[in-house]
Amino acid sequence: MSFQRARTEAQVASRQNEILNACAQLYEQGGAEGVTVKAIAARTSFSRPTIYNYYATKEEILLDLLRRECAEYTAEMERDLRAGGARSRERFCRLLTDGLTRHERMLRMMSVNLNAIENNVAEERLVAFKRGMNEWFRVLAEGLERFFPDSDARERELFLHDHFCYVYGLYPVTHPSARQVAAMEKAGFRQPECFERLCYEGLLRLTGRL
C-alpha cells in the first residue's frame, strides 16, 4: 500500500508518537548511541525519508521524546502536589523523589544526553522544549507555595534551580557504567549509594531553608 500523507493534526501526532515510541525502545536498549533513523524506520511503518518529513535529525526525535517525558512528569507532579493529605516537608520531598524515580529515562536523558541533543536541533524545537521546562518550574513553584506558605519568595525561587542542579547531577553519579564500576573497584573507590535515598535526603536538606 502506498504511503498516505497525514492530513490532520491528529494524524501527524499519531505518526510522531509512533516514531517516539520506537525511539524510546531503542534508547532503553542502547542509549542515545543506539538511536538512528534507520533503526527507528525498522520499528515503525515509515521509511527513513518519511521520518525526515517530521524530524530533520535523530536529535530532534530524542528531544521530542524528552519533551514528552517531561510533560508526563509535570502532569503527575501537579496531580501529586495538589492532592489532599498532610503538607509536610517530608511528604513534599517524598512526592518529588517518587515522581523522579518513576521517570528514570527522563533523568538519564537530561543528565547524560541533553547538551549533545540540544546542539543539533532546530531553534523552534529547542524553544518548545524550554517552554515545557517553564511549565515544569511553574507547577513546582505552585507546589512550593502550597506546602511552604510562610517561606520566603526568594528562597523558593532558589530552590527551583538548586533542586534541578542537585537531582540531575546526582543521577549520573548513582548510575555509573559497567566500565566505571570496574574502575572504581580496582581503585578501591566507594561506589555511590542509590539515587532514591540520596535524592530524598538531599531534597530534605534543600527544603530546610524554606
Short mmCIF file of C-alpha atoms in Angstrom, two decimals:
data_model
loop_
_atom_site.label_atom_id
_atom_site.label_comp_id
_atom_site.label_asym_id
_atom_site.label_seq_id
_atom_site.Cartn_x
_atom_site.Cartn_y
_atom_site.Cartn_z
CA MET A 1 0.00 0.00 0.00
CA SER A 2 1.40 3.44 -0.93
CA PHE A 3 2.22 5.95 1.77
CA GLN A 4 -0.54 8.43 2.56
CA ARG A 5 0.46 11.86 3.83
CA ALA A 6 -1.03 12.86 7.18
CA ARG A 7 -3.81 15.38 6.57
CA THR A 8 -4.85 16.35 10.11
CA GLU A 9 -3.04 17.36 13.28
CA ALA A 10 -4.29 14.17 14.93
CA GLN A 11 -2.72 12.06 12.17
CA VAL A 12 0.56 13.94 12.45
CA ALA A 13 0.56 13.49 16.24
CA SER A 14 -0.18 9.77 15.86
CA ARG A 15 2.73 9.28 13.48
CA GLN A 16 5.08 11.27 15.65
CA ASN A 17 4.09 9.18 18.66
CA GLU A 18 4.85 6.01 16.72
CA ILE A 19 8.29 7.39 15.93
CA LEU A 20 8.84 8.45 19.55
CA ASN A 21 7.75 5.07 20.89
CA ALA A 22 10.31 3.36 18.65
CA CYS A 23 12.93 5.87 19.78
CA ALA A 24 12.14 5.11 23.43
CA GLN A 25 12.61 1.37 22.85
CA LEU A 26 15.95 1.91 21.14
CA TYR A 27 17.11 4.31 23.84
CA GLU A 28 16.33 1.77 26.55
CA GLN A 29 18.39 -0.85 24.72
CA GLY A 30 21.42 1.16 23.68
CA GLY A 31 21.21 4.73 24.91
CA ALA A 32 21.37 7.70 22.57
CA GLU A 33 24.07 5.98 20.51
CA GLY A 34 21.64 3.17 19.72
CA VAL A 35 19.08 5.55 18.26
CA THR A 36 19.31 6.03 14.49
CA VAL A 37 16.72 6.98 11.92
CA LYS A 38 17.37 3.68 10.15
CA ALA A 39 16.68 1.72 13.35
CA ILE A 40 13.54 3.74 14.02
CA ALA A 41 12.29 3.07 10.50
CA ALA A 42 12.78 -0.66 11.07
CA ARG A 43 10.48 -0.47 14.11
CA THR A 44 7.74 1.64 12.54
CA SER A 45 5.57 1.65 9.46
CA PHE A 46 7.61 4.51 7.97
CA SER A 47 10.62 4.67 5.70
CA ARG A 48 13.61 6.85 6.53
CA PRO A 49 12.56 9.55 4.01
CA THR A 50 9.11 9.64 5.62
CA ILE A 51 10.60 10.10 9.09
CA TYR A 52 12.62 13.02 7.76
CA ASN A 53 9.32 14.70 6.89
CA TYR A 54 8.77 15.03 10.63
CA TYR A 55 12.28 15.32 12.07
CA ALA A 56 15.45 16.65 10.47
CA THR A 57 17.86 14.79 12.78
CA LYS A 58 17.82 11.96 15.28
CA GLU A 59 18.49 14.55 17.98
CA GLU A 60 15.18 16.21 17.16
CA ILE A 61 13.47 12.86 17.76
CA LEU A 62 15.31 12.43 21.05
CA LEU A 63 14.42 15.97 22.14
CA ASP A 64 10.76 15.41 21.30
CA LEU A 65 10.84 12.18 23.28
CA LEU A 66 12.36 14.03 26.22
CA ARG A 67 9.75 16.79 25.89
CA ARG A 68 7.02 14.14 26.08
CA GLU A 69 8.65 12.53 29.11
CA CYS A 70 8.93 15.90 30.88
CA ALA A 71 5.29 16.74 30.11
CA GLU A 72 4.17 13.43 31.62
CA TYR A 73 6.29 14.01 34.70
CA THR A 74 5.00 17.57 35.08
CA ALA A 75 1.37 16.42 34.87
CA GLU A 76 2.00 13.74 37.51
CA MET A 77 3.81 16.22 39.74
CA GLU A 78 0.92 18.69 39.50
CA ARG A 79 -1.55 15.94 40.40
CA ASP A 80 0.53 14.74 43.35
CA LEU A 81 1.24 18.19 44.77
CA ARG A 82 -2.43 19.19 44.54
CA ALA A 83 -3.72 16.01 46.16
CA GLY A 84 -5.05 16.06 49.68
CA GLY A 85 -3.04 14.99 52.66
CA ALA A 86 -0.52 16.44 55.05
CA ARG A 87 1.56 19.29 53.67
CA SER A 88 4.77 18.49 55.43
CA ARG A 89 8.33 18.94 54.26
CA GLU A 90 8.84 15.17 54.36
CA ARG A 91 5.80 14.47 52.20
CA PHE A 92 6.79 17.14 49.67
CA CYS A 93 10.26 15.62 49.30
CA ARG A 94 8.85 12.10 49.09
CA LEU A 95 6.40 13.10 46.34
CA LEU A 96 9.18 14.67 44.28
CA THR A 97 11.53 11.73 44.85
CA ASP A 98 8.93 9.12 43.94
CA GLY A 99 7.94 11.03 40.80
CA LEU A 100 11.53 11.38 39.64
CA THR A 101 12.26 7.72 40.36
CA ARG A 102 9.31 6.69 38.17
CA HIS A 103 10.81 8.64 35.26
CA GLU A 104 14.31 7.23 35.06
CA ARG A 105 14.53 7.63 31.28
CA MET A 106 13.86 11.35 31.67
CA LEU A 107 16.54 11.60 34.35
CA ARG A 108 19.04 9.77 32.19
CA MET A 109 18.37 11.85 29.10
CA MET A 110 18.52 15.15 30.99
CA SER A 111 21.67 14.21 32.89
CA VAL A 112 23.70 12.42 30.23
CA ASN A 113 22.48 13.43 26.77
CA LEU A 114 20.85 16.86 26.90
CA ASN A 115 23.74 19.05 25.76
CA ALA A 116 24.53 16.86 22.76
CA ILE A 117 20.85 16.69 21.80
CA GLU A 118 20.24 20.42 22.07
CA ASN A 119 23.22 21.25 19.86
CA ASN A 120 21.72 19.54 16.79
CA VAL A 121 18.07 20.61 16.71
CA ALA A 122 16.16 23.43 15.04
CA GLU A 123 15.66 26.52 17.19
CA GLU A 124 11.86 26.23 17.21
CA ARG A 125 12.09 22.73 18.66
CA LEU A 126 14.51 23.89 21.33
CA VAL A 127 12.19 26.78 22.22
CA ALA A 128 9.24 24.35 22.50
CA PHE A 129 11.28 22.19 24.86
CA LYS A 130 12.24 25.17 27.02
CA ARG A 131 8.58 26.20 27.21
CA GLY A 132 7.84 22.76 28.59
CA MET A 133 10.55 23.27 31.20
CA ASN A 134 8.93 26.59 32.14
CA GLU A 135 5.69 24.70 32.78
CA TRP A 136 7.59 22.23 34.99
CA PHE A 137 9.01 25.11 37.05
CA ARG A 138 5.58 26.80 37.25
CA VAL A 139 3.96 23.65 38.66
CA LEU A 140 6.77 23.14 41.16
CA ALA A 141 6.63 26.80 42.21
CA GLU A 142 2.90 26.44 42.92
CA GLY A 143 3.64 23.31 44.94
CA LEU A 144 6.23 25.16 46.99
CA GLU A 145 3.73 27.91 47.81
CA ARG A 146 1.16 25.28 48.80
CA PHE A 147 3.49 23.26 51.03
CA PHE A 148 5.57 26.16 52.39
CA PRO A 149 3.16 29.13 52.55
CA ASP A 150 5.27 31.02 55.10
CA SER A 151 8.54 30.65 53.20
CA ASP A 152 10.50 33.48 51.64
CA ALA A 153 9.77 34.01 47.93
CA ARG A 154 13.47 34.35 47.12
CA GLU A 155 14.26 31.06 48.88
CA ARG A 156 11.52 29.31 46.89
CA GLU A 157 12.99 30.66 43.69
CA LEU A 158 16.46 29.46 44.68
CA PHE A 159 15.08 26.01 45.46
CA LEU A 160 13.72 25.66 41.92
CA HIS A 161 17.21 25.94 40.46
CA ASP A 162 19.10 24.25 43.29
CA HIS A 163 16.93 21.13 43.23
CA PHE A 164 17.32 20.88 39.45
CA CYS A 165 21.12 21.05 39.66
CA TYR A 166 21.21 18.57 42.53
CA VAL A 167 18.89 15.97 41.01
CA TYR A 168 20.45 15.96 37.56
CA GLY A 169 23.97 15.98 38.93
CA LEU A 170 23.08 13.12 41.25
CA TYR A 171 21.71 10.74 38.62
CA PRO A 172 24.92 10.00 36.67
CA VAL A 173 26.87 9.64 39.94
CA THR A 174 24.47 6.96 41.19
CA HIS A 175 24.22 5.22 37.79
CA PRO A 176 27.83 4.55 36.74
CA SER A 177 28.53 2.48 33.65
CA ALA A 178 29.91 -1.05 33.93
CA ARG A 179 33.33 0.28 32.97
CA GLN A 180 33.19 2.94 35.66
CA VAL A 181 32.15 0.36 38.26
CA ALA A 182 35.08 -1.87 37.31
CA ALA A 183 37.49 1.04 37.58
CA MET A 184 36.11 2.08 40.98
CA GLU A 185 36.51 -1.47 42.28
CA LYS A 186 40.14 -1.61 41.16
CA ALA A 187 40.83 1.81 42.63
CA GLY A 188 39.18 0.94 45.94
CA PHE A 189 36.74 3.79 45.39
CA ARG A 190 33.49 3.56 47.33
CA GLN A 191 30.58 3.13 44.96
CA PRO A 192 27.74 5.66 45.26
CA GLU A 193 24.54 4.85 47.07
CA CYS A 194 21.14 4.56 45.42
CA PHE A 195 19.54 7.56 43.73
CA GLU A 196 16.24 7.36 45.59
CA ARG A 197 17.68 7.66 49.09
CA LEU A 198 20.18 10.38 48.22
CA CYS A 199 17.56 12.31 46.28
CA TYR A 200 15.12 12.29 49.18
CA GLU A 201 17.73 13.24 51.75
CA GLY A 202 19.16 15.98 49.53
CA LEU A 203 15.73 17.47 48.94
CA LEU A 204 15.14 17.46 52.69
CA ARG A 205 18.32 19.50 53.14
CA LEU A 206 17.37 21.92 50.37
CA THR A 207 13.87 22.46 51.74
CA GLY A 208 15.32 23.11 55.19
CA ARG A 209 15.76 26.75 54.14
CA LEU A 210 12.06 27.20 53.36
#
